[in-house]
Coordinates of C-alpha atoms in Angstrom, one line a residue:
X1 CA 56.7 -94.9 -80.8
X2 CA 55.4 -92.6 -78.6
X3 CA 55.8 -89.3 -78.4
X4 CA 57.0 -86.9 -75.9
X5 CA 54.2 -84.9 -74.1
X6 CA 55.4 -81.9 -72.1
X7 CA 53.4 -82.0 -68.9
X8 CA 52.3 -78.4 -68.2
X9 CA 53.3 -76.7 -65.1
X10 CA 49.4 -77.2 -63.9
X11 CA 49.8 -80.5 -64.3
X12 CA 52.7 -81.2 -62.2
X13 CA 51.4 -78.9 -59.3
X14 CA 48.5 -81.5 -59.7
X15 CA 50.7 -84.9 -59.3
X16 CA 52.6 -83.4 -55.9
X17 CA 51.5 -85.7 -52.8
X18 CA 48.4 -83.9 -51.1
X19 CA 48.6 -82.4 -47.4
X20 CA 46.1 -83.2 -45.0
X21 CA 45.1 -82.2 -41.8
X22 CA 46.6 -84.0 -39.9
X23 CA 49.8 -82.4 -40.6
X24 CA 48.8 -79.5 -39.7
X25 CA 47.5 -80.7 -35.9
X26 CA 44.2 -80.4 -34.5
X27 CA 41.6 -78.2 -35.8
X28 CA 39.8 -76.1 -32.3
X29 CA 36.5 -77.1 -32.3
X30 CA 35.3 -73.5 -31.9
X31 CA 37.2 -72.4 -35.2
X32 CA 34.9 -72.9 -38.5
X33 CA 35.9 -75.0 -41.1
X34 CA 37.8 -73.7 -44.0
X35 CA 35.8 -74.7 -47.3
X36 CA 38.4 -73.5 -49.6
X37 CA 36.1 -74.8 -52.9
X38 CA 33.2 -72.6 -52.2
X39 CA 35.4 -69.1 -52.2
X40 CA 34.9 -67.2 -55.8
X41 CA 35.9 -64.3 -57.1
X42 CA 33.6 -61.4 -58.1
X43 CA 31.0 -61.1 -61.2
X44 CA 33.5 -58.1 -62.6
X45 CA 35.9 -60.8 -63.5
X46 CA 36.1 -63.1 -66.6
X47 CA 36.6 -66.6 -64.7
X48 CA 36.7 -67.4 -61.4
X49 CA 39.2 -69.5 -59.2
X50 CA 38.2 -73.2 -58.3
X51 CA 40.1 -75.5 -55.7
X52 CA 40.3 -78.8 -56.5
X53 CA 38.9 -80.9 -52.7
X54 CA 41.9 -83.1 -51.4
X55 CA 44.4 -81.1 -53.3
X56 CA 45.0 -77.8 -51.6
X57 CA 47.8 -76.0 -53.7
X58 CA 45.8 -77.5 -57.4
X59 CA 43.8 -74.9 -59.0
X60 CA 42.4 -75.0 -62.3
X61 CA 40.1 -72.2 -63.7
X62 CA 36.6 -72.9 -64.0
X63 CA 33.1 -71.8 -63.8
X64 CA 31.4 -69.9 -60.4
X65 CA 30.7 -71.9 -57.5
X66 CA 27.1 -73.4 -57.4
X67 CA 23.9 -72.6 -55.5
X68 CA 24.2 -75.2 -52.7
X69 CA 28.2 -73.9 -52.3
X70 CA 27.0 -70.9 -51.8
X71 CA 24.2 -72.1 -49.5
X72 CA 26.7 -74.6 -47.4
X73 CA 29.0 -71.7 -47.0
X74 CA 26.0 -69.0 -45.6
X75 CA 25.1 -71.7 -43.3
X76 CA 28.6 -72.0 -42.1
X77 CA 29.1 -68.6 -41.5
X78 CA 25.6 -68.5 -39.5
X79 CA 26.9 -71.0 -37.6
X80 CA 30.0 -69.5 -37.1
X81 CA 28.5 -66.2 -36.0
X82 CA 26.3 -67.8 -33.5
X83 CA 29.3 -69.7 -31.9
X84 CA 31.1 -66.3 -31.8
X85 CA 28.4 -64.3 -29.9
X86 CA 27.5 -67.7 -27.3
X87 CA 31.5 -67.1 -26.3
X88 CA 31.2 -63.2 -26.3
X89 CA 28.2 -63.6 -23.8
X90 CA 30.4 -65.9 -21.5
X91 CA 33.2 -63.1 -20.9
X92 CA 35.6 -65.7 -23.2
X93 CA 37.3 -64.2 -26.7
X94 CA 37.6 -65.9 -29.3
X95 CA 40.7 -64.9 -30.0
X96 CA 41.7 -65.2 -26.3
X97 CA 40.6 -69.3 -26.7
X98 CA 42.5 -69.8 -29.9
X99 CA 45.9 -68.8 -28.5
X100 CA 45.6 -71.0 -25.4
X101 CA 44.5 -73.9 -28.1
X102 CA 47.6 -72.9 -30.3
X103 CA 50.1 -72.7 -27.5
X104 CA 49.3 -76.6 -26.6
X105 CA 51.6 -79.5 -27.8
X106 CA 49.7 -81.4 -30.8
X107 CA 50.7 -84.5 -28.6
X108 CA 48.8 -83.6 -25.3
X109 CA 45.3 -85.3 -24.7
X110 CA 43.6 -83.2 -22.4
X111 CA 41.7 -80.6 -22.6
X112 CA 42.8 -76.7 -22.2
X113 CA 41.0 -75.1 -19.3
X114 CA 38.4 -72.8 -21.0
X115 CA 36.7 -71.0 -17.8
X116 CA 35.8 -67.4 -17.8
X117 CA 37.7 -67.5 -14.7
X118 CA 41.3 -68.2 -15.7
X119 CA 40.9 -65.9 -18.7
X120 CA 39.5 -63.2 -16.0
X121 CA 42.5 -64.0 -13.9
X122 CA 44.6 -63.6 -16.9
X123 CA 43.8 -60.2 -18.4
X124 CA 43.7 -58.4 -14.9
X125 CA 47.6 -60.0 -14.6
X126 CA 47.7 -58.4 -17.9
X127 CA 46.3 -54.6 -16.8
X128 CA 48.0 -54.7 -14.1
X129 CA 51.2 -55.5 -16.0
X130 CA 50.7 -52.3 -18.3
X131 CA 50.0 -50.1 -15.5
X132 CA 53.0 -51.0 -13.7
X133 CA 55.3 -50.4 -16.8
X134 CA 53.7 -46.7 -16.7
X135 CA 55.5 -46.7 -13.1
X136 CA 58.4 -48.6 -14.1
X137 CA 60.2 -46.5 -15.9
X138 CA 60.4 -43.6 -13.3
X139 CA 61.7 -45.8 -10.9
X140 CA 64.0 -47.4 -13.5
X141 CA 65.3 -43.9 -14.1
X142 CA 65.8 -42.4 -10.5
X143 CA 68.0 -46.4 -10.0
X144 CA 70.0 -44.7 -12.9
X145 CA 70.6 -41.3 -11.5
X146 CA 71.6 -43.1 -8.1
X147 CA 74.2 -45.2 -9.5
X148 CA 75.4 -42.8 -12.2
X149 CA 76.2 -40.6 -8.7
X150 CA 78.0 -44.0 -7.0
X151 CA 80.0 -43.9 -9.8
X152 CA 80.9 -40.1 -9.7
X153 CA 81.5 -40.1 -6.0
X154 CA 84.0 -43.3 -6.6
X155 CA 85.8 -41.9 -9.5
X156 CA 86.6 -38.5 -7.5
X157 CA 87.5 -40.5 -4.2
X158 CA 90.4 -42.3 -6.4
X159 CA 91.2 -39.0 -8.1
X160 CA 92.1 -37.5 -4.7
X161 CA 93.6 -40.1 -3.0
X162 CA 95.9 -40.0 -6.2
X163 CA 96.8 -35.7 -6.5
X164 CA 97.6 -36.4 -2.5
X165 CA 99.6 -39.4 -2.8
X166 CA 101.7 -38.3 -6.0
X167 CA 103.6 -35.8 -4.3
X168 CA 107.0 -38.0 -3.2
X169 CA 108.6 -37.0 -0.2
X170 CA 111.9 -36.3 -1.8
X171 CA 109.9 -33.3 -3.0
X172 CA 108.5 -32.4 0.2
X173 CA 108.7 -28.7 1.0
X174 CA 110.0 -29.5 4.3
X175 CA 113.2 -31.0 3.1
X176 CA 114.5 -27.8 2.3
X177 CA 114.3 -27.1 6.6
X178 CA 117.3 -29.1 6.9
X179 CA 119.8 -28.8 10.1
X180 CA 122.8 -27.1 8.5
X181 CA 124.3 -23.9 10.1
X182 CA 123.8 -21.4 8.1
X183 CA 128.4 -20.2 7.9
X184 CA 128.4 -23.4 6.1
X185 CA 125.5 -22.7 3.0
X186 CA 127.1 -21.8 -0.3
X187 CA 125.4 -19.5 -1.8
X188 CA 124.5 -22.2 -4.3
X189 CA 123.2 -24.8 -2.0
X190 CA 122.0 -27.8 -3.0
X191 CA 120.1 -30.5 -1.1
X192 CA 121.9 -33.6 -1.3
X193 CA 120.9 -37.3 -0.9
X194 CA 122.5 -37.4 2.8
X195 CA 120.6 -34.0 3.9
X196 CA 117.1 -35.7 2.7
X197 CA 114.9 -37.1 5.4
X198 CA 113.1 -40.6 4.7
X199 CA 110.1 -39.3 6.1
X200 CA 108.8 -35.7 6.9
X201 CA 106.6 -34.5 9.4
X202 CA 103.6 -33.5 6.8
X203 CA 104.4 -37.0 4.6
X204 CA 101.1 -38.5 3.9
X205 CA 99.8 -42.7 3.6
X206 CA 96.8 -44.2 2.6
X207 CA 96.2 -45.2 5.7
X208 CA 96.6 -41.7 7.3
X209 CA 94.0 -40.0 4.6
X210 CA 91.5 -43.2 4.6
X211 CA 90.0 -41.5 7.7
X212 CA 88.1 -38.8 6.0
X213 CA 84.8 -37.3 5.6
X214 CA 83.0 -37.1 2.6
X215 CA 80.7 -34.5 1.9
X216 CA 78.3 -32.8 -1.2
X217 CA 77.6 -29.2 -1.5
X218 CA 76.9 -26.4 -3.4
X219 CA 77.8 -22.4 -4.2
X220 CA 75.4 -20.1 -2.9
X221 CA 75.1 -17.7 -6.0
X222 CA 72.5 -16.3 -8.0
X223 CA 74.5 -17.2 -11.2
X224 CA 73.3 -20.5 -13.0
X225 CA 77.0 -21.6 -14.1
X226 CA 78.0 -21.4 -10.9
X227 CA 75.1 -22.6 -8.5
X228 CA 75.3 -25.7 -10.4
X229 CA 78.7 -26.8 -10.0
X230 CA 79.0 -30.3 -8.7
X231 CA 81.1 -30.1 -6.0
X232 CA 82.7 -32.8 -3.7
X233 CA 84.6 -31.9 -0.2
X234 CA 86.5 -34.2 1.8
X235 CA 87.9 -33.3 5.6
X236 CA 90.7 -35.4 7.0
X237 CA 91.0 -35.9 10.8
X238 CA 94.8 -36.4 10.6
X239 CA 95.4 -32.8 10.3
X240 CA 91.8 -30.9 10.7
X241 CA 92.3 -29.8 7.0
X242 CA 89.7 -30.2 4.2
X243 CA 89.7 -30.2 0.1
X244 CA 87.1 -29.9 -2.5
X245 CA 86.8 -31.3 -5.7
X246 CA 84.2 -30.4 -8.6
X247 CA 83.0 -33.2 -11.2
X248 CA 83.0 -31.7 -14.6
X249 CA 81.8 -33.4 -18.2
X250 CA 83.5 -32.1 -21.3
X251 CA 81.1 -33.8 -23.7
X252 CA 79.5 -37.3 -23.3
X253 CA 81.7 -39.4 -22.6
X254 CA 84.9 -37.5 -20.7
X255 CA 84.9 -36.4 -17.6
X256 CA 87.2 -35.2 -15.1
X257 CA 87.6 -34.4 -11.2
X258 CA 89.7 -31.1 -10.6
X259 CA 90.7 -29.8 -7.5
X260 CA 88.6 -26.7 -6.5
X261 CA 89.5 -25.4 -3.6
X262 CA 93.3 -26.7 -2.9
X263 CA 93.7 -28.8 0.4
X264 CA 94.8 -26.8 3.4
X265 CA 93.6 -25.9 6.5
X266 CA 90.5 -23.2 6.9
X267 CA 89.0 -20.9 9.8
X268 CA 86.2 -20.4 10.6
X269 CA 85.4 -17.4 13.3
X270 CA 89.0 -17.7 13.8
X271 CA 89.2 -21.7 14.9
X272 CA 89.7 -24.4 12.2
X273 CA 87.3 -26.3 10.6
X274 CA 86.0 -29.4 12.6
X275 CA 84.4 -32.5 11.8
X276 CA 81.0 -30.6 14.0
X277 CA 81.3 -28.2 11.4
X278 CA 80.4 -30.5 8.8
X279 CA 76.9 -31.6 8.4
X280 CA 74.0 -30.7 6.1
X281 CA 72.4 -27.4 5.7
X282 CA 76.3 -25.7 6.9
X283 CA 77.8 -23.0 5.5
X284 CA 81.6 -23.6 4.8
X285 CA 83.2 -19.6 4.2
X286 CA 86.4 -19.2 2.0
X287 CA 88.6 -16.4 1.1
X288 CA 87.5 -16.1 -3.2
X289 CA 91.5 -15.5 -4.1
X290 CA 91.7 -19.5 -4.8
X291 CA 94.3 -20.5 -7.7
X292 CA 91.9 -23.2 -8.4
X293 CA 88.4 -20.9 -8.6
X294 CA 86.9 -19.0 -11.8
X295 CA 87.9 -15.5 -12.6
X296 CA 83.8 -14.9 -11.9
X297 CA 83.9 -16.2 -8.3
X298 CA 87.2 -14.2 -7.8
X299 CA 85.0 -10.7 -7.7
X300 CA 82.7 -12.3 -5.2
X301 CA 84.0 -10.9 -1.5
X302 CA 84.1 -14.4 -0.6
X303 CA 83.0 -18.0 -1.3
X304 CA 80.2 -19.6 0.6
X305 CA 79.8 -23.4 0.4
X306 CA 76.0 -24.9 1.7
X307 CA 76.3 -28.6 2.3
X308 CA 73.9 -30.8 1.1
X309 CA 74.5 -34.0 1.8
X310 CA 76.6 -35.9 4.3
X311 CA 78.2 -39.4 4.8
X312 CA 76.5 -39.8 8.7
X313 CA 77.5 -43.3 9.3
X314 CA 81.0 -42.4 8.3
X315 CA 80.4 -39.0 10.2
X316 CA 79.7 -40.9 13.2
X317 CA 82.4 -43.6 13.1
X318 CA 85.1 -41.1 13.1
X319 CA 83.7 -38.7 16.0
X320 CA 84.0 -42.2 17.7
X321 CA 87.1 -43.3 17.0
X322 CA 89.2 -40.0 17.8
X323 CA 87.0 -38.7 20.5
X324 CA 85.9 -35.2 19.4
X325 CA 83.2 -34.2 21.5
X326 CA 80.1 -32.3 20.8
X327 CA 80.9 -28.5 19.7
X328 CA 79.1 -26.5 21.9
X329 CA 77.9 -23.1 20.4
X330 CA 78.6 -20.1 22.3
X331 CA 75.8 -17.7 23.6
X332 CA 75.6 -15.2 20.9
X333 CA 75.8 -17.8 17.8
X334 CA 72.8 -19.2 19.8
X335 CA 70.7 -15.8 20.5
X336 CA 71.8 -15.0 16.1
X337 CA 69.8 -18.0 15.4
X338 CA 67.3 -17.3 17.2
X339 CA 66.7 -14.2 16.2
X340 CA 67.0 -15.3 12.5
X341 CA 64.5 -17.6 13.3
X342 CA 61.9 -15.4 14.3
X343 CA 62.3 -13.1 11.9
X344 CA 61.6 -15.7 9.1
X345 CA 58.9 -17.0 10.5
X346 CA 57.3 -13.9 10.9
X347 CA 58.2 -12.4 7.3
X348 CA 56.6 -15.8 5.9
X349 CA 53.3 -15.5 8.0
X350 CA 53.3 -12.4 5.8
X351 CA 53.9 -13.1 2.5
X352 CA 51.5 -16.6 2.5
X353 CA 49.6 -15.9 -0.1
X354 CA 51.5 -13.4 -2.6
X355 CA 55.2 -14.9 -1.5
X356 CA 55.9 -15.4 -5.5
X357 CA 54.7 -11.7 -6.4
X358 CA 57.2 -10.5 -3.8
X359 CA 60.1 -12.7 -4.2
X360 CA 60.0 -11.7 -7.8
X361 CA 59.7 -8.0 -7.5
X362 CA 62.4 -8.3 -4.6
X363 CA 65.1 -10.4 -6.7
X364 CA 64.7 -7.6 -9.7
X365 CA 65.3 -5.0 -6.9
X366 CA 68.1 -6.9 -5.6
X367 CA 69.4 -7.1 -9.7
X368 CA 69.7 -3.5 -9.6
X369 CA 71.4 -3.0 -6.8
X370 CA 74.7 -5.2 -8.6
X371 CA 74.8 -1.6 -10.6
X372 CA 76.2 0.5 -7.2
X373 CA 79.5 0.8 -6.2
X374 CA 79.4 2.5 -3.0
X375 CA 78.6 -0.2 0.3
X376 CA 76.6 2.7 2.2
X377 CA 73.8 2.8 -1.0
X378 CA 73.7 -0.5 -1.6
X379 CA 72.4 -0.6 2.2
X380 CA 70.2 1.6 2.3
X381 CA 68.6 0.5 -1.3
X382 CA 68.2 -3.0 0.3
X383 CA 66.5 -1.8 3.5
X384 CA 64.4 0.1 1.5
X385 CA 63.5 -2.9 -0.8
X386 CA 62.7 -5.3 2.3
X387 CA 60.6 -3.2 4.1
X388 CA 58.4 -2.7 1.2
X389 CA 58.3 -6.1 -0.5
X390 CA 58.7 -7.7 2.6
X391 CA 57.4 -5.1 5.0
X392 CA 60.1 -5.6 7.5
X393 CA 60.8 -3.1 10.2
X394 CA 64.0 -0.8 10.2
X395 CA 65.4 -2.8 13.7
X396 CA 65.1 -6.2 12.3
X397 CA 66.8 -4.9 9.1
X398 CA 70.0 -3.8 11.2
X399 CA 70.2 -6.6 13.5
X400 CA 70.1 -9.0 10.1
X401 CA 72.4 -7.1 8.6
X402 CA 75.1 -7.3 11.7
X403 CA 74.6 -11.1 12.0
X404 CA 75.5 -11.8 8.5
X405 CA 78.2 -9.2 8.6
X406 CA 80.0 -11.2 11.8
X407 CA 79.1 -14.1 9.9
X408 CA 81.3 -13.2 6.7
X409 CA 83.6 -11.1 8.5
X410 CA 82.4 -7.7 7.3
X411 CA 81.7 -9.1 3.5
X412 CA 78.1 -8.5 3.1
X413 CA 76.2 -9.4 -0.2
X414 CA 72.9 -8.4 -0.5
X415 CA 71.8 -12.1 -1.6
X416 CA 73.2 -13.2 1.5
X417 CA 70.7 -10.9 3.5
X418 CA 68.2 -11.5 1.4
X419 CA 68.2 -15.1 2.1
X420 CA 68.9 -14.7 6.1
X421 CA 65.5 -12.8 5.7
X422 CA 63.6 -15.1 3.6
X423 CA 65.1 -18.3 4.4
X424 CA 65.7 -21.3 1.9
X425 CA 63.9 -24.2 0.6
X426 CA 65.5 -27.4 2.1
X427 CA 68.5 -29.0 0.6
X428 CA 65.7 -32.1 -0.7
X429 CA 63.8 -29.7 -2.8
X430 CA 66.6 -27.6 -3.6
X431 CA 67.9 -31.3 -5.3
X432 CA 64.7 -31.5 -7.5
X433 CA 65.0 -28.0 -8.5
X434 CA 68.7 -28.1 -9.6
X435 CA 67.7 -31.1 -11.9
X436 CA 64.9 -28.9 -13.7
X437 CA 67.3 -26.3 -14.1
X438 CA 70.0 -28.4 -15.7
X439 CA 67.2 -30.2 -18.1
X440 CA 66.3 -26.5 -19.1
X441 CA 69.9 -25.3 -19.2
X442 CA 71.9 -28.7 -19.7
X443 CA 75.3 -26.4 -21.4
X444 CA 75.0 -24.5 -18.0
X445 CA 75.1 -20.9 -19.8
X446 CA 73.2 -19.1 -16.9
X447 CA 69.8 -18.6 -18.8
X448 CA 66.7 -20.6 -20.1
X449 CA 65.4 -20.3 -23.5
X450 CA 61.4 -19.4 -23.5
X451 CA 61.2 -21.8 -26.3
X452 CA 62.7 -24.9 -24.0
X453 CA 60.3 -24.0 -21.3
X454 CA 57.3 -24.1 -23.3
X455 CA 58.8 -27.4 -25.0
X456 CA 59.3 -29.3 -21.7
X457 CA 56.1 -27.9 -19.5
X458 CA 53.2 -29.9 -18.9
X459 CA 50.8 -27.5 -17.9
X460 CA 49.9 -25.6 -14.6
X461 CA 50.6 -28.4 -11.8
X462 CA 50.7 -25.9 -8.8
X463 CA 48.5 -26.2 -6.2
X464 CA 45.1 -24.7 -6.5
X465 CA 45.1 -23.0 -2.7
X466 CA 49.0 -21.6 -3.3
X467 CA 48.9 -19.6 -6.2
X468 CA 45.5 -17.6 -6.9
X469 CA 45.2 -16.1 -10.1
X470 CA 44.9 -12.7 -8.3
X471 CA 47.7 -12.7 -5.7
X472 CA 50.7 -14.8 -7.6
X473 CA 51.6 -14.9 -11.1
X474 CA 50.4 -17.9 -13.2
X475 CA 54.3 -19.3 -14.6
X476 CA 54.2 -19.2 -18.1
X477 CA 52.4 -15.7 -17.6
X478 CA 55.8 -15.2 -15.5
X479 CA 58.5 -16.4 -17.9
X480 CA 57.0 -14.5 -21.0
X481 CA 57.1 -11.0 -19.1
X482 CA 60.4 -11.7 -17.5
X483 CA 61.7 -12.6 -20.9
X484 CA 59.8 -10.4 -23.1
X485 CA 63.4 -8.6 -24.7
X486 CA 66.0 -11.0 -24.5
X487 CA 63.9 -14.4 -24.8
X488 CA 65.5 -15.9 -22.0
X489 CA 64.9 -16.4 -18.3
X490 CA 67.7 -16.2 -15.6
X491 CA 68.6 -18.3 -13.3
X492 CA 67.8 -16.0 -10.5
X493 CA 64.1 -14.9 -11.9
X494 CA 63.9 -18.6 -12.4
X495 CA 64.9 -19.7 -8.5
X496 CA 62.9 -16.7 -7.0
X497 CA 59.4 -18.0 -8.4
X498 CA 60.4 -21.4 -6.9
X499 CA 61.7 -19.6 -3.9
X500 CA 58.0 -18.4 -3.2
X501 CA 55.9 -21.3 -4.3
X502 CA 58.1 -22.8 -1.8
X503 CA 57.3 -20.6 0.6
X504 CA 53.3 -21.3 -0.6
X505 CA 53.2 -25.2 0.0
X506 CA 54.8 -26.7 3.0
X507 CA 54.8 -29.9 2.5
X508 CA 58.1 -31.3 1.0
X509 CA 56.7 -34.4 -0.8
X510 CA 54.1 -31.9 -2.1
X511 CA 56.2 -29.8 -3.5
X512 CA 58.9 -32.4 -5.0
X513 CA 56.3 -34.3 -6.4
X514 CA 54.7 -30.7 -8.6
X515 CA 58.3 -30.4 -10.1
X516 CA 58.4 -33.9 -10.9
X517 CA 54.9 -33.9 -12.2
X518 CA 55.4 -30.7 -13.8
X519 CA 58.8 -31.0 -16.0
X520 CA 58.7 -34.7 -16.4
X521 CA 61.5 -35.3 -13.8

């Protein structure tokens, strides 16, 4: 009787069916052959590892690999080496070769084509690839910002097609007009079901308010929480009256569109509002005692709205369709424009060069001046100011002064001569510099942290012939004196250095591309 033997777990490894090559597919021909028996371990060890041929996973421990293993294998590796540098010297990798042979179908005959051409062909598709993801993501982003606006243009559309279509007209003001002689009122009277009219004369449809202009703008303020407000207006022909709604987030994912100034019908130099009156770069002027405006804007002597963007083709269709002919402007509108004109132009000739040292000095005068009561002083502080940071002469002072005083109906604030004086940047760079503001100051407080500037600058991008170290202000030079004691930067210091590089470089794509370049926009 025989008895049991225990095969060890050696053993059994031993008896399991080998695995050949062939299972594995083929072998490149440029890829060495793996000699698994001549491998050992090193001389610090007691025994070494040996590899039973034709039976991969058996391994048994035995003594070092001979002297023609070890031979064999060196002239392998020569072999290999040489086969390595022949394909380095035709432009080929290795590597390269080895996934093309890999990415084959065991199954398929022919050869892979191995020219230094397709492979040349291949890693340029490659680079250029990689550069163009370097790209991609800007353009990726600004597709973002473009439909994120879509969207916040269509949710505001519906939100005030729905505040003017709420209203029924069994609540219509005008129903109280009714036709009953007054011997016959109670002094209790009460409007009854036969004294209420089925339609009134200021009832509104869908169809009535679908023909409106839309339209973007801003406030013109020198406050951050204010200047960037995101404000939508609308003007409906039906009755020459106009609305606007602001956009609001509270938080990341709420939002909300709430009526700004209420819907009604405005003047303007005492005539109404017209659709000529709308278009971009305009100035739309309201009375600041608004139920719907900010206890901030309230203190203002009035509200001044610059239009930014405009629906043209809509714009168009609706001069069109009801007729309205060109506004013509009267003679002296025409001669205050002119005379605006030349006075910036001239001012500007003046200032190339040191236009940031100026605007800044000028903007801190201008700060000062929000400390005087008394109209007369603050005057004659201003005229002061401009003709030494700006060296304009005492006449064009006054007759700047009485334009924007006709133009605001005898409201004057200084910013508002400052600006007829200097002019603005153009509603397109005015865009890019709104969007570094916000990434600065995204709660909207008003200020800038020194800490977030110097966290999101990427060095000095401004032109080399605008700002000379000895005429303008390098920026972070700028930022660190203007914030020296409170650690911030206002909005307005903040605007009147981009005011005057504005004023340095005069091309638009110039300019837009710096901001981009320079805060990663």
């Amino acid at each position: 009787m025989k008895a049991n033997v225990k095969s060890s777990p050696l053993q059994k490894s031993m008896q399991q069916p080998t695995i050949t090559g062939a299972d594995r597919g083929p072998r490149p021909a440029e890829v060495p052959a793996l000699k698994l028996e001549t491998l050992q371990d090193t001389e610090e060890e007691d025994a070494a590892v040996k590899i039973v041929p034709g039976a991969l996973t058996a391994m048994s421990w035995g003594s070092p690999a001979s002297t023609e293993s070890k031979q064999c294998f060196a002239t392998e590796m020569k072999d290999s080496i040489k086969n390595q540098v022949s394909a380095v010297d035709n432009g080929v990798s290795l590597q390269l070769r080895y996934r093309v042979q890999t990415q084959r179908s065991p199954l398929s005959s022919h050869k892979p084509n191995l020219d230094s051409s397709h492979f040349t062909c291949k890693i340029t598709a490659q680079t250029n690839y990689n550069q163009s993801d370097t790209v991609r993501p800007n353009s990726k982003m600004r597709d973002a910002e473009e439909l994120t606006e879509d969207r916040k243009l269509q949710a505001v559309i519906e939100q005030v097609m729905v505040d003017q279509l709420s209203r029924a007209v069994i609540s219509d003001p005008e129903q109280n007009a009714v036709s009953v002689s007054p011997t016959s009122v109670p002094p209790r009277y009460r409007r009854t079901l036969h004294h209420t009219k089925v339609k009134t004369r200021m009832s509104l449809t869908e169809n009535i308010l679908s023909n409106k202009l839309c339209f973007q703008a801003r406030i013109l303020s020198r406050c951050g929480r204010e200047a960037c407000r995101k404000l939508i207006g609308f003007f409906f022909t039906c009755d020459q009256t106009l609305t606007v709604y602001e956009y609001r987030n509270f938080g990341k994912n709420r939002w909300n569109a709430l009526p700004f100034i209420a819907r009604g019908l405005y003047l303007n130099r005492g005539r109404p509002y017209c659709l000529q009156d709308i278009s971009q770069g305009a100035e739309l002027r309201f009375c600041a005692d608004g139920p719907h405006l900010p206890q901030s804007l309230r203190q203002q002597p009035c509200l001044t709205l610059r239009v930014t963007d405009v629906d043209d083709t809509a714009k168009g269709a609706l001069l069109t369709q009801f007729g309205e002919t060109l506004l013509h402007l009267s003679e002296e509108e025409i001669n205050d424009r002119n005379t605006l004109k030349e006075i910036q132009g001239a001012v500007r000739d003046r200032l190339k060069g040191h236009a940031v040292r100026n605007l800044i000095n000028l903007g801190r005068d201008l700060q000062n001046l929000h400390l005087k009561s008394d109209s007369m002083q603050k005057k004659e502080l201003l005229g002061r100011s401009l003709m030494e940071q700006l060296c304009l002469t005492q006449q064009d002072f006054e007759a700047v002064w009485r334009i924007v005083s006709r133009r605001a109906e005898g409201r004057v604030h200084p910013a508002d001569v400052m600006r007829a004086v200097t002019g603005e940047m153009s509603e397109n760079r005015k865009a890019i510099f709104l969007k570094v503001y916000v990434k600065l100051d995204p709660n909207k407080t008003g200020s800038i942290f020194l800490s977030d500037i110097e966290k999101f600058y990427r060095g000095k991008q401004e032109s080399d012939a605008a700002l000379e170290a000895d005429l303008n202000p390098d920026f972070l030079t700028f930022v660190r004196d203007a914030g020296k004691l409170t650690k911030t930067v206002s909005y307005a210091e903040f605007e009147d250095y981009y005011e005057g590089l504005s004023l340095e470089i005069p091309d638009d794509e110039e300019y837009i591309n710096n901001l981009r370049a320079t805060w990663s926009i």
